[in-house]
mmCIF file of C-alpha atoms in Angstrom:
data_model
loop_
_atom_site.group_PDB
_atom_site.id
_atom_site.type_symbol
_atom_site.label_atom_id
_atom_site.label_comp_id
_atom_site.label_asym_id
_atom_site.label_seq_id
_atom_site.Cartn_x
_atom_site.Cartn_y
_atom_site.Cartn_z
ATOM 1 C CA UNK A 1 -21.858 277.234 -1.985
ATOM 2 C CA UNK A 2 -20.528 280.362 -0.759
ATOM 3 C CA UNK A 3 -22.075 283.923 -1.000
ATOM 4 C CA UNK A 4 -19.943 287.124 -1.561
ATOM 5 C CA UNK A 5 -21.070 290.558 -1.965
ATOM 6 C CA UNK A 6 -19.719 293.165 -4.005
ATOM 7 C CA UNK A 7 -22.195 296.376 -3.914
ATOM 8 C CA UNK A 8 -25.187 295.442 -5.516
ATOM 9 C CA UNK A 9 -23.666 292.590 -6.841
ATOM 10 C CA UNK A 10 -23.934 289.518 -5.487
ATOM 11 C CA UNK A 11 -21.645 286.483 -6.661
ATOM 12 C CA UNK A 12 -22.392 282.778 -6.404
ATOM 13 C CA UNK A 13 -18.968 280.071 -6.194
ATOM 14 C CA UNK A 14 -20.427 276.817 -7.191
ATOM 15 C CA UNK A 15 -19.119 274.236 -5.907
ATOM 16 C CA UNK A 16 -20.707 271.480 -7.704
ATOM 17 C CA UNK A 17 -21.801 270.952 -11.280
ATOM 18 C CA UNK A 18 -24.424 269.372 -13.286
ATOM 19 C CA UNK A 19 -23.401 267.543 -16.137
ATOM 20 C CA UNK A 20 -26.303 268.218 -18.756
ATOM 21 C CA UNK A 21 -25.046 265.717 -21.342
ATOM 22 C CA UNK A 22 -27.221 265.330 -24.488
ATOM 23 C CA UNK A 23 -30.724 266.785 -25.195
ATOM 24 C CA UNK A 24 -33.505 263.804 -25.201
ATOM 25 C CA UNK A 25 -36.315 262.736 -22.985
ATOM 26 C CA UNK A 26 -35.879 259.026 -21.547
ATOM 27 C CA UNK A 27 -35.669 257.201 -25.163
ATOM 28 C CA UNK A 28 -32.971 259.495 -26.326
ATOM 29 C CA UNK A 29 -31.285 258.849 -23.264
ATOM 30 C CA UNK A 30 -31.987 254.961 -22.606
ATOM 31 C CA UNK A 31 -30.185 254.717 -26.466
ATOM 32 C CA UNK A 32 -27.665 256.665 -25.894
ATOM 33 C CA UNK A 33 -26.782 254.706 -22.582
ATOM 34 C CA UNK A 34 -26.887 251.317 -24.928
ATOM 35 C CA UNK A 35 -24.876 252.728 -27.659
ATOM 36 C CA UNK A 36 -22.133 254.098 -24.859
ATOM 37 C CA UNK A 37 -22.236 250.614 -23.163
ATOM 38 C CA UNK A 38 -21.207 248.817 -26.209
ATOM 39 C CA UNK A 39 -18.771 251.155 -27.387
ATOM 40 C CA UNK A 40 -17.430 250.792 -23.900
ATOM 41 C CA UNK A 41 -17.195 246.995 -23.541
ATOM 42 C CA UNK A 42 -16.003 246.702 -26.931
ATOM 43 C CA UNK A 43 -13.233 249.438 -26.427
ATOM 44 C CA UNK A 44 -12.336 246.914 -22.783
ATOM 45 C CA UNK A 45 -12.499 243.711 -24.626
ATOM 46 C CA UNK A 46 -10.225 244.895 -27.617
ATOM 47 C CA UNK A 47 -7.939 246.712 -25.132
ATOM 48 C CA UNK A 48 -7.594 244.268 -22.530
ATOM 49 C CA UNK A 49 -7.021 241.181 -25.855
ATOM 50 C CA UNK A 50 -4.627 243.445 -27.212
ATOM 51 C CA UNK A 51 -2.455 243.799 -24.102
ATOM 52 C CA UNK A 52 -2.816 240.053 -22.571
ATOM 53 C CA UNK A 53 -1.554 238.842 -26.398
ATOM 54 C CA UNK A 54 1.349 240.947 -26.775
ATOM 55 C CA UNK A 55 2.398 240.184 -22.954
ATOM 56 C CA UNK A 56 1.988 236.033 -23.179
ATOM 57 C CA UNK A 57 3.232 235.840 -26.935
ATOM 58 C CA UNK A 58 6.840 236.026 -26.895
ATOM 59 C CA UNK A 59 7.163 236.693 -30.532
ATOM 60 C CA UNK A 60 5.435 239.998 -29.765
ATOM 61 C CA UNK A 61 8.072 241.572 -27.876
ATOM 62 C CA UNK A 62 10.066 244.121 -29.459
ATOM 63 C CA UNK A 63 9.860 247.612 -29.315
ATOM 64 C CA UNK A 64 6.761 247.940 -31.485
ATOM 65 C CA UNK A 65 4.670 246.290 -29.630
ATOM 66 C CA UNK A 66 6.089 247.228 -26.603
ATOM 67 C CA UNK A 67 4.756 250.724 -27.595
ATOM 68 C CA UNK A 68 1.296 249.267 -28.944
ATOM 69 C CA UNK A 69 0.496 247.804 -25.126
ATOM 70 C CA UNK A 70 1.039 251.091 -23.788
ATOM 71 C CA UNK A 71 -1.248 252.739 -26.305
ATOM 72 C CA UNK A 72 -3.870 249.685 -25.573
ATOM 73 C CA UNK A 73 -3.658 250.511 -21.864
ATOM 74 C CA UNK A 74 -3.797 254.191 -22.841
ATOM 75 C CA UNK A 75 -7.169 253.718 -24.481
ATOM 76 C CA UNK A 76 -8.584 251.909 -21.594
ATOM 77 C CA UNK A 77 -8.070 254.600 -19.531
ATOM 78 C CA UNK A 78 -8.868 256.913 -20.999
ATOM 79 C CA UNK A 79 -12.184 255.963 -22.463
ATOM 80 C CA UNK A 80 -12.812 254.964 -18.330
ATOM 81 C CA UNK A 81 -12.573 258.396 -17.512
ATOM 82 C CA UNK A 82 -15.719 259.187 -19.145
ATOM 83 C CA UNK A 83 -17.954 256.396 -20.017
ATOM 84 C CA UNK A 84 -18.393 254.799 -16.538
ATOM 85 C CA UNK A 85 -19.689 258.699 -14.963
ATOM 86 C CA UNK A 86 -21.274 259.196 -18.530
ATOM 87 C CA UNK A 87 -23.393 255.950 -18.093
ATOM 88 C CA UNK A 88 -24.618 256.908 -14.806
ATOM 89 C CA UNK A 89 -25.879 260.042 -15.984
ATOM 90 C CA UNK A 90 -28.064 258.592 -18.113
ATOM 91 C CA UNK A 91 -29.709 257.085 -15.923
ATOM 92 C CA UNK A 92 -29.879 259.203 -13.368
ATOM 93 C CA UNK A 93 -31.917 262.484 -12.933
ATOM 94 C CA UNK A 94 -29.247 264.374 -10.959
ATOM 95 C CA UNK A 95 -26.395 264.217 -13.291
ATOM 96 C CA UNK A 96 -24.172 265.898 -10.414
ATOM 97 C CA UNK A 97 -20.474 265.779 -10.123
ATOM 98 C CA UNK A 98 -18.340 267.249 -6.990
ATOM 99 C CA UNK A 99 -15.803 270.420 -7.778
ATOM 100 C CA UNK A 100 -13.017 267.812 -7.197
ATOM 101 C CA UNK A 101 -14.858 265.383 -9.052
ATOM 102 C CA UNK A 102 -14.964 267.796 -12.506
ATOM 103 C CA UNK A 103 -10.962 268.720 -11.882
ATOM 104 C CA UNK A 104 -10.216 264.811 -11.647
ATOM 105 C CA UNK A 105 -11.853 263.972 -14.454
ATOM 106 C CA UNK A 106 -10.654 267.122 -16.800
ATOM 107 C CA UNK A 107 -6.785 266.409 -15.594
ATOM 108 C CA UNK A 108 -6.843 262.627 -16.513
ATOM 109 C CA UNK A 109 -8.644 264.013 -19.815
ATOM 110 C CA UNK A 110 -5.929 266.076 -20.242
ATOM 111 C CA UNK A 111 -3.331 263.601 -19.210
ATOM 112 C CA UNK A 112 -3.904 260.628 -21.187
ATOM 113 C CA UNK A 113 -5.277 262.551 -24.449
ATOM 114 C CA UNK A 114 -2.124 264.251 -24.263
ATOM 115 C CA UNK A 115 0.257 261.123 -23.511
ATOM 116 C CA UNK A 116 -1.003 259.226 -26.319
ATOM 117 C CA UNK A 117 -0.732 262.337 -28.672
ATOM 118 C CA UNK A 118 2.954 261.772 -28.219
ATOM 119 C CA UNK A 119 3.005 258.096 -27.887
ATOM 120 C CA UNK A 120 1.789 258.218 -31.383
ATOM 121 C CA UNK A 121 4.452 259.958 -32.671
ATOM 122 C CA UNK A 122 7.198 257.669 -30.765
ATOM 123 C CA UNK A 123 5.702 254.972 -32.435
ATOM 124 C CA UNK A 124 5.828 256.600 -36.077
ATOM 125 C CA UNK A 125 9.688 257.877 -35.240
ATOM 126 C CA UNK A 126 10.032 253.743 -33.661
ATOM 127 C CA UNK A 127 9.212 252.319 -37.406
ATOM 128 C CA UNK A 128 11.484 254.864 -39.337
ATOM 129 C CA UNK A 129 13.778 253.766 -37.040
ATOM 130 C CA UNK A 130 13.223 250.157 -38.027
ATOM 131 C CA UNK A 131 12.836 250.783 -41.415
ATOM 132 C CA UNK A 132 15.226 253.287 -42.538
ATOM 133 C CA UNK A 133 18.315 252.072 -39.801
ATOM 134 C CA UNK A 134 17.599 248.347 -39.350
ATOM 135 C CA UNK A 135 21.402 248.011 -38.410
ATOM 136 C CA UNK A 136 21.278 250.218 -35.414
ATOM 137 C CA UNK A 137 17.552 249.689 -34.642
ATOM 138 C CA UNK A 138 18.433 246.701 -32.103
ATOM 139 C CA UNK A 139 21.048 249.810 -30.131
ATOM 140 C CA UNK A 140 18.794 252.688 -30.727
ATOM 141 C CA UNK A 141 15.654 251.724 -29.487
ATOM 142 C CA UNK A 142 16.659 249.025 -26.593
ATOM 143 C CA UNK A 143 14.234 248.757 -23.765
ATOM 144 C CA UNK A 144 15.991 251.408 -22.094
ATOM 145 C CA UNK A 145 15.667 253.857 -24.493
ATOM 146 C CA UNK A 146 12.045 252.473 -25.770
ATOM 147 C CA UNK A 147 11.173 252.955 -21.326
ATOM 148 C CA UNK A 148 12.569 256.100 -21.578
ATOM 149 C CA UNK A 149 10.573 257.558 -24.506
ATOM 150 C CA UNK A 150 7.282 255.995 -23.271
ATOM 151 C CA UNK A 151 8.343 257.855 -19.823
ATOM 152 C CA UNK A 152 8.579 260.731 -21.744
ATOM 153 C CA UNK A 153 5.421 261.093 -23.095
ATOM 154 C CA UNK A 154 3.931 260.231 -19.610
ATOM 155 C CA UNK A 155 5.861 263.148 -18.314
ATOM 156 C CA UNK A 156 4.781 265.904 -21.305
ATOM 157 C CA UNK A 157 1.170 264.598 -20.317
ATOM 158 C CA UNK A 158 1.119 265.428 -17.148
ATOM 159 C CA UNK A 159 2.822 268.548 -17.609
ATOM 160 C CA UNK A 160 0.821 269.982 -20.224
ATOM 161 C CA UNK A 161 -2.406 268.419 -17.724
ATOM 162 C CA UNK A 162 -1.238 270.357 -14.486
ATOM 163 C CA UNK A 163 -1.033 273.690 -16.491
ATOM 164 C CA UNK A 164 -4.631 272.796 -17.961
ATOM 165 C CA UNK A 165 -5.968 272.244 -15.011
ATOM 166 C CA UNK A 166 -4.754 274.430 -12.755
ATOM 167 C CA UNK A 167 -5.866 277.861 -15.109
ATOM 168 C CA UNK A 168 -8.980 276.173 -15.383
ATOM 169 C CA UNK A 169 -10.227 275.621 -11.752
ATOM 170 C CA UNK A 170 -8.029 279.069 -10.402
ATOM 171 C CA UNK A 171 -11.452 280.730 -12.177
ATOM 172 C CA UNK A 172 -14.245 281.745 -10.291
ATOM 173 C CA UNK A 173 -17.595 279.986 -11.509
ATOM 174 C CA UNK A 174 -20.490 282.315 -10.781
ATOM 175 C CA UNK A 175 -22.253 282.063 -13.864
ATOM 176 C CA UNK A 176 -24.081 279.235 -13.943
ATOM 177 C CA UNK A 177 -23.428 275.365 -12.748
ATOM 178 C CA UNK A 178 -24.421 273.127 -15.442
ATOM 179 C CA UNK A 179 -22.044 271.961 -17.886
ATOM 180 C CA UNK A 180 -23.188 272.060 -21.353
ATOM 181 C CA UNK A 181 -21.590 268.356 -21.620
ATOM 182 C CA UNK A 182 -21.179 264.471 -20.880
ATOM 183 C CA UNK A 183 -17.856 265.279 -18.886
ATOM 184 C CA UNK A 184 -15.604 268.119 -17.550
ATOM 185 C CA UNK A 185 -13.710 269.792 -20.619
ATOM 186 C CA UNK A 186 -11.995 272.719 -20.838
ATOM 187 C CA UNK A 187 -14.070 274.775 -23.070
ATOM 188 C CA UNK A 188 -17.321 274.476 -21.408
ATOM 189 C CA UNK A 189 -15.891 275.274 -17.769
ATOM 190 C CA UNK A 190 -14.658 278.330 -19.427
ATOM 191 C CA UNK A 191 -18.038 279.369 -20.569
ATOM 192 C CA UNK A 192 -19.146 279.280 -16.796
ATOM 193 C CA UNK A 193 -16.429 281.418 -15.586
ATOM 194 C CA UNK A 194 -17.360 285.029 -14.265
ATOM 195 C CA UNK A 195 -13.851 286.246 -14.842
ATOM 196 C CA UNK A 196 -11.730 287.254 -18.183
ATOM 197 C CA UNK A 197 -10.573 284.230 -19.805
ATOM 198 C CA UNK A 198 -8.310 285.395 -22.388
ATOM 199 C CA UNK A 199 -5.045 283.757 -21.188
ATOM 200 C CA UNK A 200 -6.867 280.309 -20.851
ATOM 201 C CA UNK A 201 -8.095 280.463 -24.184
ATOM 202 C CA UNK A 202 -4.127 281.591 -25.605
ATOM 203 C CA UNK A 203 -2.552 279.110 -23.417
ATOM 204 C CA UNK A 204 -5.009 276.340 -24.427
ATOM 205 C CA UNK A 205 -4.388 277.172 -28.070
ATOM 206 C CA UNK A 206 -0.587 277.804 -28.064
ATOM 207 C CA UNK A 207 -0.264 274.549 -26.124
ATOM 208 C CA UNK A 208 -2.076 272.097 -27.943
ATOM 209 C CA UNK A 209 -0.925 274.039 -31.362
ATOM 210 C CA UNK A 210 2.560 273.218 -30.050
ATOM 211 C CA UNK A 211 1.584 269.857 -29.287
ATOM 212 C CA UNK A 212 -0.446 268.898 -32.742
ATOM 213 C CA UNK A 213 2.564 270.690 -34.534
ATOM 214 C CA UNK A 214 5.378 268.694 -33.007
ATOM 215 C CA UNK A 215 3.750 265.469 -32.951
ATOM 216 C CA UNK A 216 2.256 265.909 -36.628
ATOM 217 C CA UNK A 217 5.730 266.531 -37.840
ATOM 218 C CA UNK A 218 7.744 263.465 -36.452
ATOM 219 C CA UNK A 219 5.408 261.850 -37.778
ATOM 220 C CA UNK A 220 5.704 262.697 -41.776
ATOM 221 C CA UNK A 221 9.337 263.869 -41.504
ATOM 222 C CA UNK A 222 9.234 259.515 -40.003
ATOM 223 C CA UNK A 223 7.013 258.435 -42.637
ATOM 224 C CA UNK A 224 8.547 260.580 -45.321
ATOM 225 C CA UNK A 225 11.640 258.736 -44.959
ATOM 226 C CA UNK A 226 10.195 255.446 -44.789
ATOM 227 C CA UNK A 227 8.260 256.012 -48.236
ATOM 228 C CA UNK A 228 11.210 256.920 -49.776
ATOM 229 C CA UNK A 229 13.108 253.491 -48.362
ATOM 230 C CA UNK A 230 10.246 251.301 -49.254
ATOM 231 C CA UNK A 231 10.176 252.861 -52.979
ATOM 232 C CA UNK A 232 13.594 251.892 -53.160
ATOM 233 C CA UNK A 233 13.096 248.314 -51.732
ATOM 234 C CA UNK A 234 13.753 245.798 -54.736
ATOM 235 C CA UNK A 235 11.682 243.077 -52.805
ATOM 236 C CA UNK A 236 7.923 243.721 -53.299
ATOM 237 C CA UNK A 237 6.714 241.745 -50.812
ATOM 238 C CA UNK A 238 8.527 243.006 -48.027
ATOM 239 C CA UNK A 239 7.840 246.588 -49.140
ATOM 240 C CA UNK A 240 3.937 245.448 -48.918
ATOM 241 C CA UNK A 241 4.298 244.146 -45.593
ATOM 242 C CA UNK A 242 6.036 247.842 -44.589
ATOM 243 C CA UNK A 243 3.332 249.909 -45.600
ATOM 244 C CA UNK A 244 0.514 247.401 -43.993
ATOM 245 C CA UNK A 245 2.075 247.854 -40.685
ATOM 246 C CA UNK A 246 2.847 251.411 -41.260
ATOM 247 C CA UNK A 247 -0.360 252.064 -42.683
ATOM 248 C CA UNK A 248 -2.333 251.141 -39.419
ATOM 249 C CA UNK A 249 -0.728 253.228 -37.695
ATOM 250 C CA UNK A 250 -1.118 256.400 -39.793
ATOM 251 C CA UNK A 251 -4.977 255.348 -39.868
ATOM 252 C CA UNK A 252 -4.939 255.741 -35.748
ATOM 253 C CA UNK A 253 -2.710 259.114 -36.172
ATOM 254 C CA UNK A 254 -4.932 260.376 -38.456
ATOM 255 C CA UNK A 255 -8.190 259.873 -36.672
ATOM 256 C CA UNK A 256 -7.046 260.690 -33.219
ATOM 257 C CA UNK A 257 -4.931 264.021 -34.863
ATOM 258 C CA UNK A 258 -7.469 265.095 -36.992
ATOM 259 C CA UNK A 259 -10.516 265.179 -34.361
ATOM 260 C CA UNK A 260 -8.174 267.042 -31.690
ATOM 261 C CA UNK A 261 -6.668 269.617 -34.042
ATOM 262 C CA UNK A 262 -10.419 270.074 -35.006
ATOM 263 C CA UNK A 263 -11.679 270.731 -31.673
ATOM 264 C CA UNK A 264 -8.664 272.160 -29.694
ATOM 265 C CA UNK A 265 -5.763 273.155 -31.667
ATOM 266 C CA UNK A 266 -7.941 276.277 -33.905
ATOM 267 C CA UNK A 267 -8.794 279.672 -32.634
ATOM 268 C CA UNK A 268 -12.801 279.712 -32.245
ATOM 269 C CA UNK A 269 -12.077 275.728 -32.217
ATOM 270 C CA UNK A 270 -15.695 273.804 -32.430
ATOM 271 C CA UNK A 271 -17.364 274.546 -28.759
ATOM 272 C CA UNK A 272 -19.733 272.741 -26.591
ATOM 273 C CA UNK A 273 -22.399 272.486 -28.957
ATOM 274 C CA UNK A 274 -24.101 269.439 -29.994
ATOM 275 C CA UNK A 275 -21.754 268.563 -32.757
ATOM 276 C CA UNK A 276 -18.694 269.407 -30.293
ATOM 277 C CA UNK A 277 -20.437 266.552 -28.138
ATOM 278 C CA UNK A 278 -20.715 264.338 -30.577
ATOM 279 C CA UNK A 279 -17.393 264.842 -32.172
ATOM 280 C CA UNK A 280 -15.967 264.514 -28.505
ATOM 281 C CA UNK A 281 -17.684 260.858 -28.544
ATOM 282 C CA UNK A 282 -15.581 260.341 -31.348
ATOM 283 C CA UNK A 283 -12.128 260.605 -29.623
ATOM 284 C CA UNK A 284 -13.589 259.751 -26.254
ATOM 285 C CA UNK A 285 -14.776 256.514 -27.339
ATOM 286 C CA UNK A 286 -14.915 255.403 -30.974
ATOM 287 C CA UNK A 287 -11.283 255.840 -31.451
ATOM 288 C CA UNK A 288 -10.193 253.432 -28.509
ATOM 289 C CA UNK A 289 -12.643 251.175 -29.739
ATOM 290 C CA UNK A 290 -11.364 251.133 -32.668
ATOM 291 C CA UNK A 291 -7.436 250.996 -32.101
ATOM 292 C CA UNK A 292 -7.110 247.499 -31.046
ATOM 293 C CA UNK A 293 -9.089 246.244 -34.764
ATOM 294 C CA UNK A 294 -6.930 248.991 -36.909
ATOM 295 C CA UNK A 295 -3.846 247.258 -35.862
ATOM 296 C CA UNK A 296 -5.181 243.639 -35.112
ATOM 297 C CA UNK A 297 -7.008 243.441 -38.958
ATOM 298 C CA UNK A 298 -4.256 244.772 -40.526
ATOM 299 C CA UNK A 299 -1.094 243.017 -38.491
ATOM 300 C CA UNK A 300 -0.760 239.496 -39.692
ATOM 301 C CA UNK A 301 1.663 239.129 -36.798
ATOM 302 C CA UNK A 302 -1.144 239.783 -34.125
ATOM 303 C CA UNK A 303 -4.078 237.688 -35.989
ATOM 304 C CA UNK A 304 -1.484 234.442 -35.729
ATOM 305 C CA UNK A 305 -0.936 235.206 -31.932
ATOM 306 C CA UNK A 306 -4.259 235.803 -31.780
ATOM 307 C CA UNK A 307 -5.020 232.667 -32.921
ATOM 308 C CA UNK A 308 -2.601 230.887 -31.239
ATOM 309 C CA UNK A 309 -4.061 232.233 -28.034
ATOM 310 C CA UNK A 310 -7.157 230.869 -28.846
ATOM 311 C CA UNK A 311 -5.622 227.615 -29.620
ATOM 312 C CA UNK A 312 -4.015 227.590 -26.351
ATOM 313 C CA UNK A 313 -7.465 228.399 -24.482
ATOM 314 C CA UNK A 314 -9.432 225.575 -26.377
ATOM 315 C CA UNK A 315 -6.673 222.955 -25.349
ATOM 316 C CA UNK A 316 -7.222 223.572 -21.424
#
């Protein structure tokens, strides 16, 4: 820590933080560390099954699945960012994490979140492709271009997680050192800032406004189009099999939209309160727990490679 003084004023830098994570003597916090283990290992197991099947299972790749490993390996990152330093908190009376530590860990936030934000809406713009321009599909998205696009929304993710960042930890934090959180997020670092923080909070809104906006609308302008083909498909059957991949897909868009537009893309968004913490659990966690099921239950062409994986196990 370093000391400056300004008149009677005297300013403390921190330049560590405490992590205070969720009310709750030792119970509260033994549970929580059980329910945040088992979200975790389910969210690796699914993850890690989804992206081993769609790499040995020839059958599996074309450009939709091609996009669905990414978002697998997405997931697993990004729920490693928090639950591993999460877990350790709750067992541990400390709860400290390093200046460099908190920036890490808010610009891989920022980074994946944001990445897979747009890697959803490639993969909604991927099936209108498909769907509504099956005779081109084969030109338009080739593994160049499908590279290319998944490059892409590496690139806006990183982008979009430098700016974040770098407003963020240019602030002076004087106020106080512990986090009202389980991990470094941009709206409680604010809070702990002794210095005006208008232009974080604009940025931080115009930016992920931008981002929700965009993404949300390649996404129905893609699936507005594809409801229209299906309705005019004269084979039922096929048109059923459309809307079951399609509808998987808008389940994960809708979840992982909906929570950040809740917290992040509203003026006065939801804050570091309990229920932000809880919500944040939600998007952190549950979500890339639950990707891997939303398109494995619903995707009869992943349950039979599924299965013949297993086959293929039990034989050796």
């Amino acid at each position: 820590m370093a000391q400056h003084g300004n008149g009677n004023v005297s300013v403390v830098l921190w330049r560590e933080f405490v992590l205070e994570g969720f009310r709750g003597g030792v119970e509260t916090q033994a549970l929580l560390f059980a329910v945040f283990l088992a979200l975790y290992m389910v969210t690796i197991m699914g993850n890690l099954t989804m992206i081993t099947v769609i790499t040995l299972d020839a059958r599996l790749h074309s450009p939709m699945y091609f996009f669905l490993k990414n978002l697998s390996f997405l997931d697993l990152c990004y729920s490693s960012v928090f639950a591993p330093e999460a877990l350790t908190n709750f067992l541990s009376s400390s709860k400290v994490i390093s200046f460099g530590g908190c920036a890490t860990q808010l610009f891989f936030f920022s980074f994946l979140g944001t990445t897979e934000a747009f890697l959803l809406a490639v993969m909604a713009y991927d099936r209108f492709m498909a769907i509504c321009n099956p005779l081109h599909y084969p030109v338009t998205m080739s593994p160049t271009r499908c590279a290319g696009l998944v490059l892409a929304s590496y690139c806006g993710g990183c982008l979009n997680s430098i700016i974040q960042t770098s407003l963020t930890f240019q602030l002076p934090f004087c106020s106080s050192n512990h986090i009202n959180h389980f991990f470094c997020d941009v709206q409680p670092l604010l809070q702990l800032a002794c210095a005006d923080t208008a232009l974080n909070k604009l940025v931080m809104f115009v930016i992920c406004g931008c981002i929700a906006v965009s993404a949300t609308v390649v996404v129905l302008v893609s699936y507005g189009y594809i409801t229209v083909t299906v309705l005019k498909m004269h084979s039922g059957s096929r048109g059923q099999k459309v809307f079951s991949t399609c509808g998987s897909h808008l389940t994960a868009v809708t979840l992982f939209y909906g929570t950040l537009i809740v917290i992040y893309a509203q003026p006065g968004g939801v804050e570091s309160t309990e229920q932000g913490k809880f919500l944040s659990i939600f998007y952190t966690l549950v979500i890339p727990m639950l990707n891997p099921l939303i398109y494995s239950l619903r995707n009869k062409d992943v349950k039979v490679a599924l299965r013949r994986l297993g086959q293929r196990r039990a034989a050796l």
